[in-house]
Amino acid sequence: MSKVYVLDHPLIQHKITLIRAEDTGSKDFRELVEEVAMLMAYEVTRDFPLEEVEVKTPLTTCKSKMLAGRKVGIIPILRAGLGMVNGMLKLIPAAKVGHVGLYRDPETLQPVEYYCKLPTDVAERDIIIVDPMLATGGSASAGIQFMKQRGVKNIKLMCLIAAPEGIKRVQEEHPDVDIFTAAVDECLNDHGYIVPGLGDAGDRLFGTK
Ligand code: PRP
Ligand code: URA
């Protein structure tokens, strides 16, 4: 069974509260989502291997550590996942970014694919799928499946707010994928929205409602 990491750092929790607030406008919402993604990237990359190198300081030379050439791919699920990309890239600037376009049919709540553009060497990369909302888990599960179909072995899922239903589904369908979230909320409402949640992440990011 995969692990669920709830990132309870005070800065993350403070910013999640501001993100949830109804009166936070698109500009602040975008900035906060980017900031939280950057802070979460710190934990998501905690298991990255290091190698010892020799470095010449102004005083002497010494052994010190650097990342061991890990190749990373960040995969936002469009649209709302886009809001998390820049924050991630600030900490992992060498990562390549692939895009998976999925929208959730409002009637059936099933994910519908409309776009997919991935790094050519995606199968060799450690992939972090980013999407602010893990609701029914349909979109995340489909996104993970796309990666697996293309030969990706090492996948993590990073979201801001998760519903228990979404966590359960991803864990059942992809027991090898760890989930990193800033909050686990109570439930889904009749329209598949996370309660208390933050509303529609894509609309709030891009001001479409
Ligand atoms: C939202 C969200 C996830 C999905 C979560 O996207 O960003 O991708 O819903 O719901 P699920 O876990 O039930 O699949 P949406 O379909 O609203 O598209 P958008 O990002 O383009 O607004
Ligand atoms: N998508 C969103 O943007 N918000 C939710 O609460 C659920 C799915």
mmCIF file of N, CA, C and O and ligand atoms in Angstrom, residues 80 104 131-136 161 188-189 191-203, ligand 2:
data_model
loop_
_atom_site.group_PDB
_atom_site.id
_atom_site.type_symbol
_atom_site.label_atom_id
_atom_site.label_comp_id
_atom_site.label_asym_id
_atom_site.label_seq_id
_atom_site.Cartn_x
_atom_site.Cartn_y
_atom_site.Cartn_z
ATOM 1 N N ALA A 80 -5.730 22.970 -13.702
ATOM 2 C CA ALA A 80 -5.362 23.514 -12.404
ATOM 3 C C ALA A 80 -3.940 23.136 -11.973
ATOM 4 O O ALA A 80 -3.293 23.893 -11.244
ATOM 5 N N ARG A 104 -12.929 16.909 -15.945
ATOM 6 C CA ARG A 104 -13.875 15.988 -15.330
ATOM 7 C C ARG A 104 -15.264 16.297 -15.868
ATOM 8 O O ARG A 104 -15.748 17.408 -15.734
ATOM 9 N N ASP A 131 -1.553 18.266 -9.170
ATOM 10 C CA ASP A 131 -2.938 18.716 -9.378
ATOM 11 C C ASP A 131 -3.441 19.167 -8.008
ATOM 12 O O ASP A 131 -3.330 18.404 -7.044
ATOM 13 N N PRO A 132 -3.955 20.398 -7.889
ATOM 14 C CA PRO A 132 -4.330 20.860 -6.551
ATOM 15 C C PRO A 132 -5.384 19.994 -5.866
ATOM 16 O O PRO A 132 -5.380 19.875 -4.647
ATOM 17 N N MET A 133 -6.310 19.402 -6.651
ATOM 18 C CA MET A 133 -7.451 18.735 -6.029
ATOM 19 C C MET A 133 -7.461 17.236 -6.331
ATOM 20 O O MET A 133 -7.397 16.817 -7.479
ATOM 21 N N LEU A 134 -7.555 16.434 -5.274
ATOM 22 C CA LEU A 134 -7.768 14.989 -5.427
ATOM 23 C C LEU A 134 -9.161 14.722 -4.863
ATOM 24 O O LEU A 134 -9.332 14.610 -3.656
ATOM 25 N N ALA A 135 -10.151 14.667 -5.756
ATOM 26 C CA ALA A 135 -11.549 14.574 -5.308
ATOM 27 C C ALA A 135 -12.017 13.118 -5.382
ATOM 28 O O ALA A 135 -11.801 12.350 -4.444
ATOM 29 N N THR A 136 -12.634 12.699 -6.498
ATOM 30 C CA THR A 136 -12.983 11.275 -6.623
ATOM 31 C C THR A 136 -11.735 10.431 -6.885
ATOM 32 O O THR A 136 -11.753 9.215 -6.726
ATOM 33 N N ILE A 161 -5.203 19.620 -1.691
ATOM 34 C CA ILE A 161 -6.292 19.138 -0.838
ATOM 35 C C ILE A 161 -6.798 17.812 -1.398
ATOM 36 O O ILE A 161 -7.072 17.693 -2.596
ATOM 37 N N LEU A 188 -16.768 14.421 -0.100
ATOM 38 C CA LEU A 188 -17.213 15.053 -1.347
ATOM 39 C C LEU A 188 -18.683 15.399 -1.223
ATOM 40 O O LEU A 188 -19.439 14.679 -0.553
ATOM 41 N N ASN A 189 -19.101 16.494 -1.887
ATOM 42 C CA ASN A 189 -20.547 16.765 -1.919
ATOM 43 C C ASN A 189 -21.181 16.051 -3.118
ATOM 44 O O ASN A 189 -20.496 15.310 -3.841
ATOM 45 N N HIS A 191 -21.923 17.004 -5.956
ATOM 46 C CA HIS A 191 -21.350 17.349 -7.268
ATOM 47 C C HIS A 191 -19.891 16.956 -7.377
ATOM 48 O O HIS A 191 -19.191 17.375 -8.302
ATOM 49 N N GLY A 192 -19.415 16.189 -6.410
ATOM 50 C CA GLY A 192 -18.025 15.736 -6.459
ATOM 51 C C GLY A 192 -17.033 16.798 -6.039
ATOM 52 O O GLY A 192 -15.835 16.665 -6.310
ATOM 53 N N TYR A 193 -17.496 17.852 -5.364
ATOM 54 C CA TYR A 193 -16.574 18.871 -4.855
ATOM 55 C C TYR A 193 -16.118 18.502 -3.448
ATOM 56 O O TYR A 193 -16.888 17.950 -2.652
ATOM 57 N N ILE A 194 -14.854 18.850 -3.177
ATOM 58 C CA ILE A 194 -14.303 18.542 -1.867
ATOM 59 C C ILE A 194 -14.865 19.531 -0.838
ATOM 60 O O ILE A 194 -14.892 20.743 -1.081
ATOM 61 N N VAL A 195 -15.311 18.988 0.310
ATOM 62 C CA VAL A 195 -15.858 19.790 1.410
ATOM 63 C C VAL A 195 -14.949 19.639 2.633
ATOM 64 O O VAL A 195 -14.617 18.505 3.005
ATOM 65 N N PRO A 196 -14.463 20.747 3.258
ATOM 66 C CA PRO A 196 -14.736 22.136 2.895
ATOM 67 C C PRO A 196 -14.000 22.615 1.643
ATOM 68 O O PRO A 196 -14.478 23.513 0.972
ATOM 69 N N GLY A 197 -12.851 22.058 1.311
ATOM 70 C CA GLY A 197 -12.195 22.341 0.042
ATOM 71 C C GLY A 197 -11.820 23.784 -0.177
ATOM 72 O O GLY A 197 -11.556 24.546 0.773
ATOM 73 N N LEU A 198 -11.798 24.164 -1.450
ATOM 74 C CA LEU A 198 -11.493 25.551 -1.826
ATOM 75 C C LEU A 198 -12.323 25.991 -3.011
ATOM 76 O O LEU A 198 -12.096 27.048 -3.592
ATOM 77 N N GLY A 199 -13.301 25.162 -3.407
ATOM 78 C CA GLY A 199 -14.108 25.462 -4.592
ATOM 79 C C GLY A 199 -13.454 24.859 -5.825
ATOM 80 O O GLY A 199 -12.793 23.825 -5.751
ATOM 81 N N ASP A 200 -13.629 25.531 -6.966
ATOM 82 C CA ASP A 200 -13.091 25.025 -8.231
ATOM 83 C C ASP A 200 -11.691 25.617 -8.443
ATOM 84 O O ASP A 200 -11.540 26.824 -8.692
ATOM 85 N N ALA A 201 -10.691 24.776 -8.334
ATOM 86 C CA ALA A 201 -9.306 25.268 -8.359
ATOM 87 C C ALA A 201 -8.981 25.948 -9.693
ATOM 88 O O ALA A 201 -8.350 27.014 -9.716
ATOM 89 N N GLY A 202 -9.396 25.334 -10.806
ATOM 90 C CA GLY A 202 -9.090 25.912 -12.126
ATOM 91 C C GLY A 202 -9.744 27.276 -12.292
ATOM 92 O O GLY A 202 -9.108 28.241 -12.729
ATOM 93 N N ASP A 203 -10.994 27.380 -11.931
ATOM 94 C CA ASP A 203 -11.694 28.669 -12.062
ATOM 95 C C ASP A 203 -11.062 29.730 -11.173
ATOM 96 O O ASP A 203 -10.919 30.890 -11.576
HETATM 97 N N1 URA B 2 -12.160 19.957 -8.681
HETATM 98 C C1 URA B 2 -12.031 21.144 -8.062
HETATM 99 O O1 URA B 2 -11.504 22.100 -8.654
HETATM 100 N N2 URA B 2 -12.491 21.259 -6.811
HETATM 101 C C2 URA B 2 -13.058 20.248 -6.148
HETATM 102 O O2 URA B 2 -13.457 20.426 -4.978
HETATM 103 C C3 URA B 2 -13.189 19.007 -6.801
HETATM 104 C C4 URA B 2 -12.721 18.880 -8.067
#
